[in-house]
Amino acid sequence: MRVLVAEDEEILAELIATGLRRAGFAVDTVYSGDAALAYLGLHDYDVVVLDRDLPRVHGDDVARGLVASGSRTRILMLTAAGSMEDRVAGLDLGADDYVGKPFEFPELVSRVRALRRRSARPVPPQLERHGIRLDTVRRTASRDGRELDLSPKEFTVLQLLLEADGGTVSAEELLERAWDANADPFTGAVRVCMSKLRGKLGEPALIRTVQGVGYAL
């Protein structure tokens, strides 16, 4: 659910990030290899979309460092060089998947989703609890047969609560998993999102606030 886009072409990086956010991911962007390593050391990413030809620290070295650290972050490597030899070299470095430029964006989103599923514990295609049904593939949600019109952020928060299977999810964990690095922990973003989600779920209320701990469904 959390993705780092490391691409030195800033316009392309932001286009990729915008598309991935619309698909429901929390996304950070960096434009150099040293910045990628810094972010990867600070945050727990499910997937890094890694341009191979990064400045200052080459993308190959970023991949090597990530693999050597034992990180569970999956690597989707991007490059303008699309020969068989380049793909093999990228995969040999430890990349989990490889996309040549130019690429079709729906395919990129699909590959990121596939890698995210491999980076975490398996999540069933449908999650159900207390009359809520969440389709994690089609990204649709309903309560007692009533379709819910959720924003990508609300959908992600609801999915995290359902995955907890009745357990409590802290505000800090929600902020880490559903928001990007620019989110200010003091803005009340989680509280505001939770309020909107509760309103859309309707009555009787399903989301409990566990004082000093977090939220549970």
PDB file of C-alpha atoms in Angstrom:
ATOM      1  CA  MET A   1       0.000   0.000   0.000  1.00  0.00           C
ATOM      2  CA  ARG A   2       2.989   2.290   0.390  1.00  0.00           C
ATOM      3  CA  VAL A   3       5.185   2.892  -2.645  1.00  0.00           C
ATOM      4  CA  LEU A   4       8.382   4.838  -3.273  1.00  0.00           C
ATOM      5  CA  VAL A   5       8.887   6.159  -6.803  1.00  0.00           C
ATOM      6  CA  ALA A   6      12.576   6.799  -7.525  1.00  0.00           C
ATOM      7  CA  GLU A   7      12.800   8.445 -10.950  1.00  0.00           C
ATOM      8  CA  ASP A   8      15.124  11.276 -12.025  1.00  0.00           C
ATOM      9  CA  GLU A   9      12.676  12.647 -14.629  1.00  0.00           C
ATOM     10  CA  GLU A  10      10.607  14.703 -12.216  1.00  0.00           C
ATOM     11  CA  ILE A  11       7.561  15.111 -14.467  1.00  0.00           C
ATOM     12  CA  LEU A  12       7.419  11.367 -15.103  1.00  0.00           C
ATOM     13  CA  ALA A  13       7.922  10.644 -11.403  1.00  0.00           C
ATOM     14  CA  GLU A  14       4.990  12.860 -10.439  1.00  0.00           C
ATOM     15  CA  LEU A  15       2.784  11.374 -13.175  1.00  0.00           C
ATOM     16  CA  ILE A  16       3.509   7.876 -11.882  1.00  0.00           C
ATOM     17  CA  ALA A  17       2.878   8.988  -8.296  1.00  0.00           C
ATOM     18  CA  THR A  18      -0.432  10.659  -9.199  1.00  0.00           C
ATOM     19  CA  GLY A  19      -1.661   7.550 -10.993  1.00  0.00           C
ATOM     20  CA  LEU A  20      -0.661   5.257  -8.148  1.00  0.00           C
ATOM     21  CA  ARG A  21      -2.386   7.524  -5.603  1.00  0.00           C
ATOM     22  CA  ARG A  22      -5.564   7.353  -7.662  1.00  0.00           C
ATOM     23  CA  ALA A  23      -5.250   3.569  -7.485  1.00  0.00           C
ATOM     24  CA  GLY A  24      -5.237   3.802  -3.687  1.00  0.00           C
ATOM     25  CA  PHE A  25      -1.534   3.755  -2.798  1.00  0.00           C
ATOM     26  CA  ALA A  26       0.362   6.110  -0.503  1.00  0.00           C
ATOM     27  CA  VAL A  27       3.277   7.340  -2.619  1.00  0.00           C
ATOM     28  CA  ASP A  28       6.521   9.238  -2.020  1.00  0.00           C
ATOM     29  CA  THR A  29       8.778  10.468  -4.829  1.00  0.00           C
ATOM     30  CA  VAL A  30      12.535  11.003  -4.975  1.00  0.00           C
ATOM     31  CA  TYR A  31      14.749  11.946  -7.915  1.00  0.00           C
ATOM     32  CA  SER A  32      18.158  10.482  -7.049  1.00  0.00           C
ATOM     33  CA  GLY A  33      19.677   7.272  -5.778  1.00  0.00           C
ATOM     34  CA  ASP A  34      20.987   8.730  -2.529  1.00  0.00           C
ATOM     35  CA  ALA A  35      17.540  10.133  -1.719  1.00  0.00           C
ATOM     36  CA  ALA A  36      16.006   6.722  -2.499  1.00  0.00           C
ATOM     37  CA  LEU A  37      18.356   5.022  -0.031  1.00  0.00           C
ATOM     38  CA  ALA A  38      17.560   7.645   2.609  1.00  0.00           C
ATOM     39  CA  TYR A  39      13.783   7.175   2.248  1.00  0.00           C
ATOM     40  CA  LEU A  40      14.083   3.379   2.163  1.00  0.00           C
ATOM     41  CA  GLY A  41      16.011   3.567   5.421  1.00  0.00           C
ATOM     42  CA  LEU A  42      13.352   5.718   7.078  1.00  0.00           C
ATOM     43  CA  HIS A  43      10.090   4.161   5.927  1.00  0.00           C
ATOM     44  CA  ASP A  44       8.660   0.687   5.434  1.00  0.00           C
ATOM     45  CA  TYR A  45       7.660   0.509   1.751  1.00  0.00           C
ATOM     46  CA  ASP A  46       5.823  -2.371   0.125  1.00  0.00           C
ATOM     47  CA  VAL A  47       7.227  -1.581  -3.330  1.00  0.00           C
ATOM     48  CA  VAL A  48       9.858   0.724  -4.826  1.00  0.00           C
ATOM     49  CA  VAL A  49       9.437   1.734  -8.464  1.00  0.00           C
ATOM     50  CA  LEU A  50      13.117   2.171  -9.239  1.00  0.00           C
ATOM     51  CA  ASP A  51      14.562   3.882 -12.301  1.00  0.00           C
ATOM     52  CA  ARG A  52      17.793   2.121 -13.150  1.00  0.00           C
ATOM     53  CA  ASP A  53      19.630   5.254 -14.330  1.00  0.00           C
ATOM     54  CA  LEU A  54      19.460   7.423 -11.212  1.00  0.00           C
ATOM     55  CA  PRO A  55      21.981  10.201 -10.520  1.00  0.00           C
ATOM     56  CA  ARG A  56      24.461  10.287  -7.608  1.00  0.00           C
ATOM     57  CA  VAL A  57      23.792   6.656  -6.628  1.00  0.00           C
ATOM     58  CA  HIS A  58      22.970   4.382  -9.555  1.00  0.00           C
ATOM     59  CA  GLY A  59      19.708   2.435  -9.435  1.00  0.00           C
ATOM     60  CA  ASP A  60      21.682  -0.810  -9.597  1.00  0.00           C
ATOM     61  CA  ASP A  61      23.454   0.127  -6.362  1.00  0.00           C
ATOM     62  CA  VAL A  62      20.143   1.040  -4.705  1.00  0.00           C
ATOM     63  CA  ALA A  63      18.824  -2.416  -5.623  1.00  0.00           C
ATOM     64  CA  ARG A  64      21.974  -4.127  -4.340  1.00  0.00           C
ATOM     65  CA  GLY A  65      21.779  -2.229  -1.048  1.00  0.00           C
ATOM     66  CA  LEU A  66      18.105  -3.058  -0.573  1.00  0.00           C
ATOM     67  CA  VAL A  67      18.650  -6.757  -1.222  1.00  0.00           C
ATOM     68  CA  ALA A  68      21.739  -6.888   1.002  1.00  0.00           C
ATOM     69  CA  SER A  69      19.808  -5.341   3.900  1.00  0.00           C
ATOM     70  CA  GLY A  70      17.247  -8.153   3.793  1.00  0.00           C
ATOM     71  CA  SER A  71      14.406  -5.702   3.200  1.00  0.00           C
ATOM     72  CA  ARG A  72      10.971  -7.075   2.284  1.00  0.00           C
ATOM     73  CA  THR A  73      10.399  -4.119  -0.059  1.00  0.00           C
ATOM     74  CA  ARG A  74       9.755  -5.398  -3.582  1.00  0.00           C
ATOM     75  CA  ILE A  75      11.637  -3.807  -6.481  1.00  0.00           C
ATOM     76  CA  LEU A  76       9.966  -2.861  -9.765  1.00  0.00           C
ATOM     77  CA  MET A  77      12.783  -1.657 -12.006  1.00  0.00           C
ATOM     78  CA  LEU A  78      12.228   0.904 -14.778  1.00  0.00           C
ATOM     79  CA  THR A  79      14.635   1.607 -17.613  1.00  0.00           C
ATOM     80  CA  ALA A  80      14.691   3.035 -21.111  1.00  0.00           C
ATOM     81  CA  ALA A  81      16.902   0.115 -22.166  1.00  0.00           C
ATOM     82  CA  GLY A  82      14.584  -2.759 -22.956  1.00  0.00           C
ATOM     83  CA  SER A  83      16.842  -5.482 -24.364  1.00  0.00           C
ATOM     84  CA  MET A  84      16.771  -9.019 -23.016  1.00  0.00           C
ATOM     85  CA  GLU A  85      20.254  -8.537 -21.575  1.00  0.00           C
ATOM     86  CA  ASP A  86      19.130  -5.452 -19.654  1.00  0.00           C
ATOM     87  CA  ARG A  87      16.096  -7.238 -18.224  1.00  0.00           C
ATOM     88  CA  VAL A  88      18.206 -10.207 -17.148  1.00  0.00           C
ATOM     89  CA  ALA A  89      20.814  -7.917 -15.578  1.00  0.00           C
ATOM     90  CA  GLY A  90      18.136  -6.042 -13.634  1.00  0.00           C
ATOM     91  CA  LEU A  91      16.552  -9.233 -12.338  1.00  0.00           C
ATOM     92  CA  ASP A  92      19.959 -10.639 -11.411  1.00  0.00           C
ATOM     93  CA  LEU A  93      20.509  -7.574  -9.211  1.00  0.00           C
ATOM     94  CA  GLY A  94      17.493  -8.603  -7.155  1.00  0.00           C
ATOM     95  CA  ALA A  95      14.647  -6.783  -8.899  1.00  0.00           C
ATOM     96  CA  ASP A  96      11.309  -8.592  -8.558  1.00  0.00           C
ATOM     97  CA  ASP A  97       9.906  -7.238 -11.828  1.00  0.00           C
ATOM     98  CA  TYR A  98      11.059  -5.150 -14.768  1.00  0.00           C
ATOM     99  CA  VAL A  99       9.249  -2.627 -16.987  1.00  0.00           C
ATOM    100  CA  GLY A 100      10.806  -0.898 -19.978  1.00  0.00           C
ATOM    101  CA  LYS A 101      10.043   2.690 -20.964  1.00  0.00           C
ATOM    102  CA  PRO A 102       7.708   3.680 -22.473  1.00  0.00           C
ATOM    103  CA  PHE A 103       5.101   1.612 -20.651  1.00  0.00           C
ATOM    104  CA  GLU A 104       1.331   1.372 -20.426  1.00  0.00           C
ATOM    105  CA  PHE A 105       0.220   2.816 -17.095  1.00  0.00           C
ATOM    106  CA  PRO A 106      -2.518   0.239 -16.306  1.00  0.00           C
ATOM    107  CA  GLU A 107       0.129  -2.468 -16.614  1.00  0.00           C
ATOM    108  CA  LEU A 108       2.433  -0.610 -14.219  1.00  0.00           C
ATOM    109  CA  VAL A 109      -0.357  -0.289 -11.626  1.00  0.00           C
ATOM    110  CA  SER A 110      -1.196  -3.982 -12.015  1.00  0.00           C
ATOM    111  CA  ARG A 111       2.440  -4.999 -11.531  1.00  0.00           C
ATOM    112  CA  VAL A 112       2.775  -2.804  -8.425  1.00  0.00           C
ATOM    113  CA  ARG A 113      -0.366  -4.380  -6.969  1.00  0.00           C
ATOM    114  CA  ALA A 114       0.993  -7.859  -7.692  1.00  0.00           C
ATOM    115  CA  LEU A 115       4.306  -7.057  -5.993  1.00  0.00           C
ATOM    116  CA  ARG A 116       2.530  -5.541  -3.007  1.00  0.00           C
ATOM    117  CA  ARG A 117       0.642  -8.800  -2.511  1.00  0.00           C
ATOM    118  CA  ARG A 118       3.972 -10.632  -2.461  1.00  0.00           C
ATOM    119  CA  SER A 119       5.503  -8.222   0.068  1.00  0.00           C
ATOM    120  CA  ALA A 120       2.853  -8.760   2.723  1.00  0.00           C
ATOM    121  CA  ARG A 121       0.964 -11.649   4.214  1.00  0.00           C
ATOM    122  CA  PRO A 122      -1.639 -12.971   1.776  1.00  0.00           C
ATOM    123  CA  VAL A 123      -4.883 -10.992   1.743  1.00  0.00           C
ATOM    124  CA  PRO A 124      -8.006 -12.735   0.422  1.00  0.00           C
ATOM    125  CA  PRO A 125      -9.706 -11.145  -2.618  1.00  0.00           C
ATOM    126  CA  GLN A 126     -12.707 -10.359  -0.414  1.00  0.00           C
ATOM    127  CA  LEU A 127     -12.751  -9.253   3.216  1.00  0.00           C
ATOM    128  CA  GLU A 128     -15.970  -9.507   5.227  1.00  0.00           C
ATOM    129  CA  ARG A 129     -16.964  -8.522   8.765  1.00  0.00           C
ATOM    130  CA  HIS A 130     -20.173  -7.248  10.360  1.00  0.00           C
ATOM    131  CA  GLY A 131     -21.958  -7.011   7.014  1.00  0.00           C
ATOM    132  CA  ILE A 132     -19.099  -5.123   5.326  1.00  0.00           C
ATOM    133  CA  ARG A 133     -17.758  -6.711   2.167  1.00  0.00           C
ATOM    134  CA  LEU A 134     -14.568  -5.362   0.611  1.00  0.00           C
ATOM    135  CA  ASP A 135     -13.371  -6.531  -2.797  1.00  0.00           C
ATOM    136  CA  THR A 136      -9.615  -5.850  -2.770  1.00  0.00           C
ATOM    137  CA  VAL A 137      -9.251  -6.607  -6.486  1.00  0.00           C
ATOM    138  CA  ARG A 138     -12.093  -4.496  -7.896  1.00  0.00           C
ATOM    139  CA  ARG A 139     -11.697  -2.029  -4.995  1.00  0.00           C
ATOM    140  CA  THR A 140     -15.400  -1.933  -4.199  1.00  0.00           C
ATOM    141  CA  ALA A 141     -17.065  -1.922  -0.801  1.00  0.00           C
ATOM    142  CA  SER A 142     -20.569  -2.503   0.505  1.00  0.00           C
ATOM    143  CA  ARG A 143     -22.431  -2.795   3.797  1.00  0.00           C
ATOM    144  CA  ASP A 144     -25.400  -5.139   3.957  1.00  0.00           C
ATOM    145  CA  GLY A 145     -25.605  -5.005   0.163  1.00  0.00           C
ATOM    146  CA  ARG A 146     -25.466  -1.182   0.023  1.00  0.00           C
ATOM    147  CA  GLU A 147     -22.613   0.095  -2.123  1.00  0.00           C
ATOM    148  CA  LEU A 148     -20.237   2.459  -0.333  1.00  0.00           C
ATOM    149  CA  ASP A 149     -18.771   5.427  -2.214  1.00  0.00           C
ATOM    150  CA  LEU A 150     -15.335   5.520  -0.591  1.00  0.00           C
ATOM    151  CA  SER A 151     -12.327   7.643  -1.480  1.00  0.00           C
ATOM    152  CA  PRO A 152      -9.056   5.746  -2.083  1.00  0.00           C
ATOM    153  CA  LYS A 153      -7.847   6.779   1.397  1.00  0.00           C
ATOM    154  CA  GLU A 154     -11.080   5.672   3.093  1.00  0.00           C
ATOM    155  CA  PHE A 155     -10.949   2.359   1.232  1.00  0.00           C
ATOM    156  CA  THR A 156      -7.371   1.741   2.385  1.00  0.00           C
ATOM    157  CA  VAL A 157      -8.186   2.578   6.015  1.00  0.00           C
ATOM    158  CA  LEU A 158     -11.217   0.266   5.951  1.00  0.00           C
ATOM    159  CA  GLN A 159      -9.101  -2.506   4.424  1.00  0.00           C
ATOM    160  CA  LEU A 160      -6.501  -2.155   7.191  1.00  0.00           C
ATOM    161  CA  LEU A 161      -9.224  -2.381   9.842  1.00  0.00           C
ATOM    162  CA  LEU A 162     -10.714  -5.475   8.195  1.00  0.00           C
ATOM    163  CA  GLU A 163      -7.298  -7.114   7.857  1.00  0.00           C
ATOM    164  CA  ALA A 164      -6.814  -6.646  11.612  1.00  0.00           C
ATOM    165  CA  ASP A 165      -9.734  -9.099  12.084  1.00  0.00           C
ATOM    166  CA  GLY A 166     -11.139  -7.366  15.146  1.00  0.00           C
ATOM    167  CA  GLY A 167      -7.784  -6.226  16.484  1.00  0.00           C
ATOM    168  CA  THR A 168      -6.877  -2.628  17.202  1.00  0.00           C
ATOM    169  CA  VAL A 169      -4.960  -0.571  14.626  1.00  0.00           C
ATOM    170  CA  SER A 170      -3.128   2.464  15.978  1.00  0.00           C
ATOM    171  CA  ALA A 171      -3.379   5.904  14.420  1.00  0.00           C
ATOM    172  CA  GLU A 172       0.383   5.762  13.904  1.00  0.00           C
ATOM    173  CA  GLU A 173       0.102   2.528  11.916  1.00  0.00           C
ATOM    174  CA  LEU A 174      -2.727   3.938   9.802  1.00  0.00           C
ATOM    175  CA  LEU A 175      -0.656   7.039   9.110  1.00  0.00           C
ATOM    176  CA  GLU A 176       2.359   4.912   8.178  1.00  0.00           C
ATOM    177  CA  ARG A 177       0.459   2.549   5.890  1.00  0.00           C
ATOM    178  CA  ALA A 178      -2.123   4.823   4.233  1.00  0.00           C
ATOM    179  CA  TRP A 179      -0.452   8.232   4.014  1.00  0.00           C
ATOM    180  CA  ASP A 180       2.805   9.380   2.415  1.00  0.00           C
ATOM    181  CA  ALA A 181       5.856  10.951   4.075  1.00  0.00           C
ATOM    182  CA  ASN A 182       4.423  14.460   3.674  1.00  0.00           C
ATOM    183  CA  ALA A 183       1.544  13.739   6.047  1.00  0.00           C
ATOM    184  CA  ASP A 184       1.779  15.818   9.219  1.00  0.00           C
ATOM    185  CA  PRO A 185       1.023  13.582  12.224  1.00  0.00           C
ATOM    186  CA  PHE A 186      -0.356  16.595  14.092  1.00  0.00           C
ATOM    187  CA  THR A 187      -2.990  17.603  11.517  1.00  0.00           C
ATOM    188  CA  GLY A 188      -5.557  15.040  12.661  1.00  0.00           C
ATOM    189  CA  ALA A 189      -5.662  13.494   9.177  1.00  0.00           C
ATOM    190  CA  VAL A 190      -6.477  10.037  10.542  1.00  0.00           C
ATOM    191  CA  ARG A 191      -9.220  11.393  12.794  1.00  0.00           C
ATOM    192  CA  VAL A 192     -10.817  13.360   9.943  1.00  0.00           C
ATOM    193  CA  CYS A 193     -10.667  10.372   7.573  1.00  0.00           C
ATOM    194  CA  MET A 194     -12.142   8.111  10.258  1.00  0.00           C
ATOM    195  CA  SER A 195     -15.002  10.530  10.835  1.00  0.00           C
ATOM    196  CA  LYS A 196     -15.865  10.570   7.128  1.00  0.00           C
ATOM    197  CA  LEU A 197     -15.592   6.776   6.919  1.00  0.00           C
ATOM    198  CA  ARG A 198     -17.927   6.334   9.889  1.00  0.00           C
ATOM    199  CA  GLY A 199     -20.444   8.630   8.229  1.00  0.00           C
ATOM    200  CA  LYS A 200     -20.388   6.615   5.021  1.00  0.00           C
ATOM    201  CA  LEU A 201     -20.697   3.295   6.843  1.00  0.00           C
ATOM    202  CA  GLY A 202     -23.846   4.542   8.575  1.00  0.00           C
ATOM    203  CA  GLU A 203     -25.657   3.180  11.607  1.00  0.00           C
ATOM    204  CA  PRO A 204     -25.244   1.242  13.750  1.00  0.00           C
ATOM    205  CA  ALA A 205     -21.684   2.395  14.236  1.00  0.00           C
ATOM    206  CA  LEU A 206     -19.040  -0.258  13.565  1.00  0.00           C
ATOM    207  CA  ILE A 207     -15.682   1.465  14.152  1.00  0.00           C
ATOM    208  CA  ARG A 208     -14.698   1.712  17.815  1.00  0.00           C
ATOM    209  CA  THR A 209     -12.153   4.141  19.209  1.00  0.00           C
ATOM    210  CA  VAL A 210      -9.975   2.368  21.741  1.00  0.00           C
ATOM    211  CA  GLN A 211      -8.806   5.236  23.907  1.00  0.00           C
ATOM    212  CA  GLY A 212      -5.058   5.699  23.802  1.00  0.00           C
ATOM    213  CA  VAL A 213      -4.609   2.680  21.519  1.00  0.00           C
ATOM    214  CA  GLY A 214      -6.320   3.170  18.150  1.00  0.00           C
ATOM    215  CA  TYR A 215      -9.333   1.919  16.209  1.00  0.00           C
ATOM    216  CA  ALA A 216     -11.062  -1.433  15.826  1.00  0.00           C
ATOM    217  CA  LEU A 217     -13.865  -2.809  13.663  1.00  0.00           C
TER     218      LEU A 217
END
